[in-house]
Coordinates of C-alpha atoms in Angstrom, one line a residue:
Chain Y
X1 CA 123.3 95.9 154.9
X2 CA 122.1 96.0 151.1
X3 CA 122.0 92.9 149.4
X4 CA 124.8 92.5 147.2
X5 CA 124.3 92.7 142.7
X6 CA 124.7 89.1 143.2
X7 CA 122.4 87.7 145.7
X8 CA 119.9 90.4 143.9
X9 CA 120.5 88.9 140.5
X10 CA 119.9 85.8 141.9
X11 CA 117.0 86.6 143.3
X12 CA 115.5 87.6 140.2
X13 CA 116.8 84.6 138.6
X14 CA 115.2 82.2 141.0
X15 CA 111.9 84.3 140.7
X16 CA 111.9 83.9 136.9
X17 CA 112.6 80.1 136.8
X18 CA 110.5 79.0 139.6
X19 CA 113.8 78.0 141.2
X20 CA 115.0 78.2 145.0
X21 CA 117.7 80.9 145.2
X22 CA 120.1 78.5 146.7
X23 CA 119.7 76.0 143.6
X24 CA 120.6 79.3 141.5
X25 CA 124.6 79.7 141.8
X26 CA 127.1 81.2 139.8
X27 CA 128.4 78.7 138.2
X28 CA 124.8 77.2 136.8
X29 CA 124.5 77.6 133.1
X30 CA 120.8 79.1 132.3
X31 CA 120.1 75.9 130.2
X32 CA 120.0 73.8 133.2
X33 CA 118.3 76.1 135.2
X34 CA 115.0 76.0 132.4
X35 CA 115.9 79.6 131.4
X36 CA 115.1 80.4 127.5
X37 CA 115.7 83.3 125.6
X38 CA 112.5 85.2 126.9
X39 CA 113.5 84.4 130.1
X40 CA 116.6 85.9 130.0
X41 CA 115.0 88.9 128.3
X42 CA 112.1 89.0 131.6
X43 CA 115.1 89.1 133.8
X44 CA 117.0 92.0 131.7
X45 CA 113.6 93.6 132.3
X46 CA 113.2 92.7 136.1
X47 CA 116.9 94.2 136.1
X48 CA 116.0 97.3 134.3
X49 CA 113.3 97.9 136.7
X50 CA 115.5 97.1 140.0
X51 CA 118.0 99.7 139.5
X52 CA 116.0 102.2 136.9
X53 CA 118.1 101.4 134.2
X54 CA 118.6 100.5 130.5
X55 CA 120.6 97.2 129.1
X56 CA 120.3 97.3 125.9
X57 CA 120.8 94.3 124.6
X58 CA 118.2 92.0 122.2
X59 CA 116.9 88.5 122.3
X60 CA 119.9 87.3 120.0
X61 CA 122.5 89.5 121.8
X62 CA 121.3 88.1 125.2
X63 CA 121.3 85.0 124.6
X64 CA 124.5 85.0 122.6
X65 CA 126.6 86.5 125.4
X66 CA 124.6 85.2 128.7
X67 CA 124.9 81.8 129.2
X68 CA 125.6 81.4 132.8
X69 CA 124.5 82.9 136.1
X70 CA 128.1 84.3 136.8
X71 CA 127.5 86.3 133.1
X72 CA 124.3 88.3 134.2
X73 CA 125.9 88.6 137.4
X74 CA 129.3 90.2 135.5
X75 CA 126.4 92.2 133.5
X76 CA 125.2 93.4 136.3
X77 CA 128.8 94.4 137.4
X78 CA 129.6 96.4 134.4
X79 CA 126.8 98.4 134.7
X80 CA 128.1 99.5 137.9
X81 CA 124.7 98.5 139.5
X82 CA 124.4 98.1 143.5
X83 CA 126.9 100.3 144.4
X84 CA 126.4 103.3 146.6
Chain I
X1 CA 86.5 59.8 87.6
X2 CA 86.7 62.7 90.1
X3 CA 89.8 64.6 89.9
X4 CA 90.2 66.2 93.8
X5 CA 93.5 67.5 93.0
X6 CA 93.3 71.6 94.4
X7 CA 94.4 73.8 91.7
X8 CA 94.8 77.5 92.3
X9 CA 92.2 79.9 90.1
X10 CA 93.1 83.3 91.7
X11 CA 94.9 85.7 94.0
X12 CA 94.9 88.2 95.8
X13 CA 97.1 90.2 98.1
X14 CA 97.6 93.8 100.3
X15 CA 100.8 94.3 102.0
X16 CA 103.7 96.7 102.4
X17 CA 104.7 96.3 98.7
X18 CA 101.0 97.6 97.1
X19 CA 97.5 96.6 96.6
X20 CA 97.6 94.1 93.9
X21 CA 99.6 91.0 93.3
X22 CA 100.9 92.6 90.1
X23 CA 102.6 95.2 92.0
X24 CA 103.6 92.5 95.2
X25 CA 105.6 90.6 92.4
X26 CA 107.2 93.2 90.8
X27 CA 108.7 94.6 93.6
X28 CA 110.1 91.1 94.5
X29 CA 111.5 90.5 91.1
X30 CA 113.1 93.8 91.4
X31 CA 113.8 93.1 95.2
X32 CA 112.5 96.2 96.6
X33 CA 111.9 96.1 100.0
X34 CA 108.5 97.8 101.5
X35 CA 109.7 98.6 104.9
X36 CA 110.4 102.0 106.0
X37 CA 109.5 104.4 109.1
X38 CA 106.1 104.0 111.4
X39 CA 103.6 105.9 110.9
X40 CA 100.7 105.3 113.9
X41 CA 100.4 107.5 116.6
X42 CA 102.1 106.4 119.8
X43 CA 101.3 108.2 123.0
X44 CA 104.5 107.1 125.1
X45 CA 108.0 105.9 124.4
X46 CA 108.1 103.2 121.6
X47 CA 111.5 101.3 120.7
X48 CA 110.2 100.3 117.2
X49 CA 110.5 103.0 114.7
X50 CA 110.1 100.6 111.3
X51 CA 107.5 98.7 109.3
X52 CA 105.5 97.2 106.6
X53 CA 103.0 99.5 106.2
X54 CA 100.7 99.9 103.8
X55 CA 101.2 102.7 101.1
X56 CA 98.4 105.1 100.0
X57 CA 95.3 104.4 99.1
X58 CA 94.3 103.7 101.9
X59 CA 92.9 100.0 102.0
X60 CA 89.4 101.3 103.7
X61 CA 88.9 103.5 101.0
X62 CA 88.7 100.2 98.7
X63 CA 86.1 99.0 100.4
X64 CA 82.0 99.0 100.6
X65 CA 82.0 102.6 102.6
X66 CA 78.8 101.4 103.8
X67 CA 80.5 98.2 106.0
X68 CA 83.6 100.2 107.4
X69 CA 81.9 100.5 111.2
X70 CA 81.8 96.8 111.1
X71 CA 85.4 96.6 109.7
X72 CA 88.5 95.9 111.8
X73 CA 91.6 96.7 109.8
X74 CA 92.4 93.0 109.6
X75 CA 88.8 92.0 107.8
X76 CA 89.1 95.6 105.3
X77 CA 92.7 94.2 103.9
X78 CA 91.2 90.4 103.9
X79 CA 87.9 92.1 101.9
X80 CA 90.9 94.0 99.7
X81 CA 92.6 90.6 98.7
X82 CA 89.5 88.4 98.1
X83 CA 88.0 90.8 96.0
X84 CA 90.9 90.4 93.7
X85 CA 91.1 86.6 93.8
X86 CA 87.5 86.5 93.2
X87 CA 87.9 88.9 90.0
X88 CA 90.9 86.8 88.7
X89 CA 89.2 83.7 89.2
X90 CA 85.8 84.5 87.0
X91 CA 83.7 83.3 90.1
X92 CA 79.9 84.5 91.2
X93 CA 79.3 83.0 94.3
X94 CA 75.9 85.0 95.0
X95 CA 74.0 81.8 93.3
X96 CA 74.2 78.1 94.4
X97 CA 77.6 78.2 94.0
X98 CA 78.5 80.1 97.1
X99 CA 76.6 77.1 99.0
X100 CA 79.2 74.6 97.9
X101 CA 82.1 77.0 98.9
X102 CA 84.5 77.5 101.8
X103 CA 86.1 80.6 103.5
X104 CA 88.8 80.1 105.9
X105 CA 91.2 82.9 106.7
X106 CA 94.0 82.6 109.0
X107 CA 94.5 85.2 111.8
X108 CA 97.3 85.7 113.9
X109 CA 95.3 87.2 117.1
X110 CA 92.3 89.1 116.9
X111 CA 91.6 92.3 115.2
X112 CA 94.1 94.7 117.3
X113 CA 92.9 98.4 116.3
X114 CA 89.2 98.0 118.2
X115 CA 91.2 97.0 121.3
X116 CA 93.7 99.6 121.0
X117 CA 90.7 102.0 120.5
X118 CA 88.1 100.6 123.2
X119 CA 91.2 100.4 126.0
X120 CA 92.2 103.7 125.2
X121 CA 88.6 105.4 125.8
X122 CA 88.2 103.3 128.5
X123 CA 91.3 102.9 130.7
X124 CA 92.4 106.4 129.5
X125 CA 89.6 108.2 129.0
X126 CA 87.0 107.0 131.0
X127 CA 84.5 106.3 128.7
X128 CA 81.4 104.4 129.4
X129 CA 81.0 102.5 127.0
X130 CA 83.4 100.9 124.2
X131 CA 82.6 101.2 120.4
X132 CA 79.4 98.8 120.1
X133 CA 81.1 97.2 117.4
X134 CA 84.2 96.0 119.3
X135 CA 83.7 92.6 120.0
X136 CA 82.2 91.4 116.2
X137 CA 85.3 93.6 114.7
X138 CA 88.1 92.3 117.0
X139 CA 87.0 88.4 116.9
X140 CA 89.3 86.2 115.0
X141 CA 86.6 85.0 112.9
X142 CA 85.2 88.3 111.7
X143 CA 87.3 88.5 108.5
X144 CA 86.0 84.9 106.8
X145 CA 82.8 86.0 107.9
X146 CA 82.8 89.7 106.3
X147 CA 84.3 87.9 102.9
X148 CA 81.6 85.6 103.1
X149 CA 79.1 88.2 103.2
X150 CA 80.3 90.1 101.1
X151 CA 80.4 87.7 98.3
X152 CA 77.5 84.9 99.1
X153 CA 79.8 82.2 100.8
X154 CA 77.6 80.2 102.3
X155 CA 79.7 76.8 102.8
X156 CA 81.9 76.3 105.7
X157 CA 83.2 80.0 106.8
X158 CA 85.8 80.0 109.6
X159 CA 88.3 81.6 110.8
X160 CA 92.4 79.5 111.7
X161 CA 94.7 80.7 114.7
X162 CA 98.2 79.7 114.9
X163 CA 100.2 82.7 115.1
X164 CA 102.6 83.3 112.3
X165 CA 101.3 79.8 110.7
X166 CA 97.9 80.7 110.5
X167 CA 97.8 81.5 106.8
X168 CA 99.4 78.1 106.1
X169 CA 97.0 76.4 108.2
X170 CA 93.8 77.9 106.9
X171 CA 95.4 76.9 103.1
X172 CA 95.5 73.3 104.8
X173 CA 92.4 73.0 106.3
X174 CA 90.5 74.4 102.7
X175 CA 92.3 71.9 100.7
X176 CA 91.0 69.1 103.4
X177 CA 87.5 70.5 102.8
X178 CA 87.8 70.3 98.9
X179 CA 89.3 67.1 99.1
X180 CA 87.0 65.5 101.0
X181 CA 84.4 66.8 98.9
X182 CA 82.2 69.4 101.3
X183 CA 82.7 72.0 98.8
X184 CA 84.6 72.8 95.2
X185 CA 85.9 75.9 96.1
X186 CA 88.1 77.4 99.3
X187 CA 89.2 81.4 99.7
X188 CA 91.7 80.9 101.5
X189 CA 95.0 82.6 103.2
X190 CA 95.3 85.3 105.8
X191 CA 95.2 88.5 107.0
X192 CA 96.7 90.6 109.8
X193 CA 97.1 94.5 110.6
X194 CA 99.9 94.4 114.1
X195 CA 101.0 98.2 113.6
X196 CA 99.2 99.5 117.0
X197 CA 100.8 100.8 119.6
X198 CA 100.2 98.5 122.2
X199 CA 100.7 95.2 120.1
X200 CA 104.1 97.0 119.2
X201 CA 104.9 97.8 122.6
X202 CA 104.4 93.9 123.3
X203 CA 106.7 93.0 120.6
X204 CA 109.0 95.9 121.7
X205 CA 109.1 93.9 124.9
X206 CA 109.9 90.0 123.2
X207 CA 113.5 92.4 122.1
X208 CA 113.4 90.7 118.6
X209 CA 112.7 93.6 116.9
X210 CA 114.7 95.1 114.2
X211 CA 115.6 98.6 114.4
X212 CA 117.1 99.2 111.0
X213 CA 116.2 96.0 108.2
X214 CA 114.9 92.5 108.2
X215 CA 117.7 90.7 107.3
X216 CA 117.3 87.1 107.0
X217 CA 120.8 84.6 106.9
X218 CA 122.9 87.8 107.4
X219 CA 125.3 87.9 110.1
X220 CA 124.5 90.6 111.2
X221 CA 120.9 90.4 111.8
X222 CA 118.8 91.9 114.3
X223 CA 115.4 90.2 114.1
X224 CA 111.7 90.9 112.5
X225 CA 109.9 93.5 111.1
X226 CA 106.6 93.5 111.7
X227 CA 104.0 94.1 109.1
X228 CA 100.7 94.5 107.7
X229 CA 99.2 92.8 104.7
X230 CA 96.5 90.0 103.7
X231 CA 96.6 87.2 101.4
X232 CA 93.6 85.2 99.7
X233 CA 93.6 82.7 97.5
X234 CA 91.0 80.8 95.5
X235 CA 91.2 77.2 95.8
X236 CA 89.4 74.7 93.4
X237 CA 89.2 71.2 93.1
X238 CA 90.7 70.4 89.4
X239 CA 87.7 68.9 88.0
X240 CA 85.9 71.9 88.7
X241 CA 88.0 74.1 87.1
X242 CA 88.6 72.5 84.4
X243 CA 84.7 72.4 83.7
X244 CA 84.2 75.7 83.7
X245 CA 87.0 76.5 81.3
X246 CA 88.8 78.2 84.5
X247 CA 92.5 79.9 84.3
X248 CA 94.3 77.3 86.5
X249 CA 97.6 79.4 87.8
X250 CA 99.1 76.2 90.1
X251 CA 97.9 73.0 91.9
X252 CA 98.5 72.9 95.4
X253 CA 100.4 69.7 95.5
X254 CA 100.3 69.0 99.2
X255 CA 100.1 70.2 102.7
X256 CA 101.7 69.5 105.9
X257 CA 101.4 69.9 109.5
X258 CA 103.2 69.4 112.9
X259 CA 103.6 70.6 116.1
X260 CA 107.1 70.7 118.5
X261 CA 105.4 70.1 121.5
X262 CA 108.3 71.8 123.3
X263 CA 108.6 75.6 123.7
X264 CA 106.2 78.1 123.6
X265 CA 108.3 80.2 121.5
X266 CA 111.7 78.5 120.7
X267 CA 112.1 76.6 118.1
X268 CA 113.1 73.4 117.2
X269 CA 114.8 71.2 114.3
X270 CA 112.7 67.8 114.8
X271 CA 109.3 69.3 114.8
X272 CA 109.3 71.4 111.2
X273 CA 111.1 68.2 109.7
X274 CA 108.6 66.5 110.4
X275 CA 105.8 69.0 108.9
X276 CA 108.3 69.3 105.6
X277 CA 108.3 65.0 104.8
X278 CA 104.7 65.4 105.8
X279 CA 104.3 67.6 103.0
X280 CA 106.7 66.3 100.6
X281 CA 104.6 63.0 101.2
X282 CA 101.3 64.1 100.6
X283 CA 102.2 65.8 97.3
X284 CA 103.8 62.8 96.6
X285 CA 107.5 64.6 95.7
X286 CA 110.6 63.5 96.4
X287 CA 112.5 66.2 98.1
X288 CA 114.7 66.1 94.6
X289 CA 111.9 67.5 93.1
X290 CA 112.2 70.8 94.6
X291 CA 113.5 73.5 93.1
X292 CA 112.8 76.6 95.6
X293 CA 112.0 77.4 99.0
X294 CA 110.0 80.5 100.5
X295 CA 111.4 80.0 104.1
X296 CA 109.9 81.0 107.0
X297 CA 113.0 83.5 107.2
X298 CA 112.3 86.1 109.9
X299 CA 115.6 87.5 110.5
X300 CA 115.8 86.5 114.1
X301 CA 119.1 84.4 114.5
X302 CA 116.9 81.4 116.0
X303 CA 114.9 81.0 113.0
X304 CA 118.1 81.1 110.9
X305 CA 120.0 78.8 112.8
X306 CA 117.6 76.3 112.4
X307 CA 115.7 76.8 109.1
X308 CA 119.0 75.8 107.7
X309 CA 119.5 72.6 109.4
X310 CA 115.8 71.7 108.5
X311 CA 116.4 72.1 105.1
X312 CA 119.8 70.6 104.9
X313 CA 118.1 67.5 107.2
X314 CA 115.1 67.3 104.8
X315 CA 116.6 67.8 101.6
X316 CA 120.5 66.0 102.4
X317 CA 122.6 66.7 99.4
X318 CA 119.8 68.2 97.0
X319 CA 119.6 71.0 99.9
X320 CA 122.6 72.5 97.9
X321 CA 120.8 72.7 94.8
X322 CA 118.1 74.5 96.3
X323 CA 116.9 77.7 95.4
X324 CA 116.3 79.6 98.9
X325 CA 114.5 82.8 99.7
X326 CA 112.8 85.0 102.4
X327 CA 110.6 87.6 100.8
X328 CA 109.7 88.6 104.3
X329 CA 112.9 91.1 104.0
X330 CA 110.5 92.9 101.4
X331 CA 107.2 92.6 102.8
X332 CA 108.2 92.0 106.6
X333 CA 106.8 89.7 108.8
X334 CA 103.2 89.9 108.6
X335 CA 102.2 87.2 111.3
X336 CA 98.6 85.9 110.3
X337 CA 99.0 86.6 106.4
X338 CA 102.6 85.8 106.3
X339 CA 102.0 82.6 104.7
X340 CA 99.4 83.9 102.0
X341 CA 101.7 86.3 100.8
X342 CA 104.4 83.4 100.8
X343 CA 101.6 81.5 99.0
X344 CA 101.4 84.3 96.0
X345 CA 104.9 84.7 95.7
X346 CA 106.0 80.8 95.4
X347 CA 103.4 80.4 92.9
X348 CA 104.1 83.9 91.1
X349 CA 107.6 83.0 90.9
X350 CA 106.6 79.5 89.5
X351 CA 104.5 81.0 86.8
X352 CA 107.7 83.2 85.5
X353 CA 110.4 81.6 86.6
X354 CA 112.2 83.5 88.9
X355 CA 113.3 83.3 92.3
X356 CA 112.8 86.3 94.2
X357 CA 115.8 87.3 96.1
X358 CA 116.5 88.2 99.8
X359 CA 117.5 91.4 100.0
X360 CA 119.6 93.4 102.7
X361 CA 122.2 91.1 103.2
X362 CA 125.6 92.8 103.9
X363 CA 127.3 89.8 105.3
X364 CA 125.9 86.6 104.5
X365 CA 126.2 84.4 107.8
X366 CA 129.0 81.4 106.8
X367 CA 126.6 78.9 108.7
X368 CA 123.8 80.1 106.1
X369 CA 126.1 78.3 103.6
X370 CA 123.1 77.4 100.8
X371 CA 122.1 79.6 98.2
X372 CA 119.4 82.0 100.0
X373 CA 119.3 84.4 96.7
X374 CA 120.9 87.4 97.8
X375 CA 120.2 90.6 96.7
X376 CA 118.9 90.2 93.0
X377 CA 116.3 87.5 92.0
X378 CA 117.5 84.6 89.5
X379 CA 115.8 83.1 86.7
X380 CA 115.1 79.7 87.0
X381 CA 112.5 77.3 85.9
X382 CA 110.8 76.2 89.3
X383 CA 109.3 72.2 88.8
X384 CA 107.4 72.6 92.5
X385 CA 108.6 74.6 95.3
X386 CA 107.5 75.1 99.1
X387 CA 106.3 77.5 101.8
X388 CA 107.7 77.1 105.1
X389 CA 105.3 78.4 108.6
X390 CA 107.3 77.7 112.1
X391 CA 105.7 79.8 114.9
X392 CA 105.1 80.6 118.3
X393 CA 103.1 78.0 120.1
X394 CA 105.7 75.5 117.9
X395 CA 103.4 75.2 115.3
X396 CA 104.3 74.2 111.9
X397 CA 102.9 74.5 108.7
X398 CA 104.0 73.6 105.0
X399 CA 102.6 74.2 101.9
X400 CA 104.0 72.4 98.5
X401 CA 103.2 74.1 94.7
X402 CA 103.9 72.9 91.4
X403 CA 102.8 73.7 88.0
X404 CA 99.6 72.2 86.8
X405 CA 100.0 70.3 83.6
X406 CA 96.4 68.9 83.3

């Protein structure tokens, strides 16, 4: 089976903040995890290059809208990534 | 008695708004903004389309034809600027003079275009060799070293790194070097040419670009724009000047440094605090005294956010009496020489009192809720004013003006 948008995104989260991917859960808010601004914006990237698409969304936006796992997770849900 | 206080005996500055600094201030007293499209060739996909570029002539063409192979284009605009501050100041420094003088010029990285060029040829190309120039152009160094020889400056010659507070840094470390007496005279300031392709694409990547205007304390903003430019200034101590029956246009009043020691590239509240009482301190100012700000002002909403609380934390009540500006929505953000050209306009605006404006603000941000000039500059007699540098790397530098009255 394909790994779910959300054990991906979490994934790329762990990668990104030298985490384990079970200390990354949903519910985490990036500031405890030790993910900045630029981190976000290496993970849109990481995303981006996952599924060959575009977010397009700043620094300011990112960080504005993103502040918990769960919201890239739903990001990665409206873009209708991982589905067949 | 010696009198070590560092007076200001000339400027000069290139950037997006012209090639003197009669036609920098004018365009900020009439807040016209240099920024427009890009105009560098880019082989691939590039995000960015604006900048502060540089209008015609070109800046190589103003200088010694015969040193252009040697010339990044970070060192021609830096040869461009000091050649003017030089003129206004009345200076020869070919005699013993240019033994008892300093050159330090702040850079932001390294002179890009050689880079750009020598990866090209070589990754792309396959070229066997690079340009033999590339490493002497591309060093951070190279542009206080090509003023130096270009003029006799045979005192300390160096170049400063701190990203986007290198300008302020090199101003700090020549008024150090005058005030401890190694030398009478400092060119000092900045210089930086970032509109290359791959430095763009690297910036495209940080996604705190703006796609249509730099708009500092607007609610609406979408970052930076990146520009080109270089600022010098000659530095004197006052005794000196005096002397020689020199024009004295300002006396730096003070300088002042700190680091955050927290984020590579997020900023913080605590850390520029403390470099603005640093400086308020050393020139000996109460933060009453201040009349204007030049802030740091990039138009990214991180900068904004804070730059307000430091002044408000700094300045308390007086912070509403403030007059506040970012002339980087005119002349964009250009990294290295940022603070030189901050340095020209504080003291510019000083000298005729006016406060240059910040322009392209639709919606001013409620939380920016201190005067940050919008719009259209405002007369108003300046008694000292300040220059604020927070950059990557959590650096922070601050420089302090005021009128020199003998």
């Amino acid at each position: 089976m394909a790994d779910t948008i959300e054990s991906v995104l979490r994934k790329v989260i762990a990668k990104q903040a030298n985490l384990e991917e079970s200390e990354v859960k949903p519910e985490s808010t990036l500031d405890e995890l030790g993910v900045g601004s630029l981190d976000l914006v290496e993970i849109i990237m990481s995303i981006e290059d996952e599924y060959g698409v575009e977010v397009p969304l700043d620094a300011n936006e990112a960080a504005k809208s993103i502040k918990t796992v769960g919201d890239v997770i739903a990001l990665g849900e409206s873009l209708g990534l991982g589905r067949a | 008695m010696d009198d070590r206080r560092v007076v200001v005996t000339g400027l000069g500055c290139v950037s997006a708004l012209g090639h003197s600094v009669e036609a920098f201030w004018s365009a900020l007293a009439e807040g016209r903004c240099g920024i427009g499209p890009l105009n560098i060739s880019a082989p691939f996909e590039l995000k960015v389309s604006i900048g502060g570029t540089i209008p015609e002539p070109d800046p190589r063409t103003m200088v010694d034809q015969r040193r252009l192979p040697m010339l990044d284009r970070f060192s021609v605009l830096a040869l461009v600027a000091a050649d003017q501050a030089i003129k206004q100041s009345g200076l020869a420094l070919d005699g013993d003079q240019g033994l008892r003088t300093a050159c330090v010029v702040g850079v932001g990285v390294a002179g890009w275009e050689a880079i750009e060029d020598s990866y090209r040829r070589v990754f792309l190309e396959g070229a066997k060799r690079t340009n033999v120039f590339t490493v002497p152009r591309v060093m951070p160094g190279a542009p206080a070293s090509q003023v130096s020889m270009a003029y006799g400056v045979r005192g300390p010659v160096f170049g400063v790194s701190s990203a986007c507070s290198s300008s302020n840094h090199a101003i700090a470390s020549a008024v150090s070097l005058i005030r401890s007496g190694a030398v009478d005279i400092a060119l000092a300031g900045g210089t930086d040419a970032p509109l290359v392709y791959g430095i763009l694409k690297a910036w495209d990547a940080l996604r705190v670009l703006a796609p249509d205007a730099c708009r500092p304390f607007d609610r609406d903003r979408k970052g930076l724009v990146l520009a080109e430019g270089a600022g010098i200034a000659v530095l004197e101590r006052a005794d000196h000047a005096k002397a020689r029956g020199a024009k004295i246009l300002a006396e730096v009043a003070g300088v002042g440094m700190s680091a955050d020691a927290h984020d590579l590239v997020a900023p913080t509240v605590e850390g520029p605090v403390r470099a603005l009482r640093a400086c308020l301190a050393d020139a000996r100012l109460a933060p009453e005294d201040i009349d204007y700000v030049n802030a740091h002002g990039t138009g990214t909403a991180a900068n904004d956010m804070t730059e307000i609380e430091i002044i408000k934390t700094v300045f308390g009540e007086h912070a509403r009496s403030l007059s506040i500006s970012s002339t980087k929505s005119m002349h964009g953000h250009a990294l290295g020489a940022s603070g030189a050209l901050e340095l020209v306009a504080m003291v510019e605006a000083m000298r005729v009192g006016l406060v240059p404006p910040t322009v392209n603000i639709q919606n001013l941000d409620p939380a920016c809720d201190l005067d940050v000039t919008p719009g259209v500059a405002r007369e108003r007699k300046i008694r000292a004013a300040i220059s604020n540098a927070f950059a990557f790397g959590g650096t922070n530098a601050v420089i302090a003006v005021r009128p020199f009255l003998g």
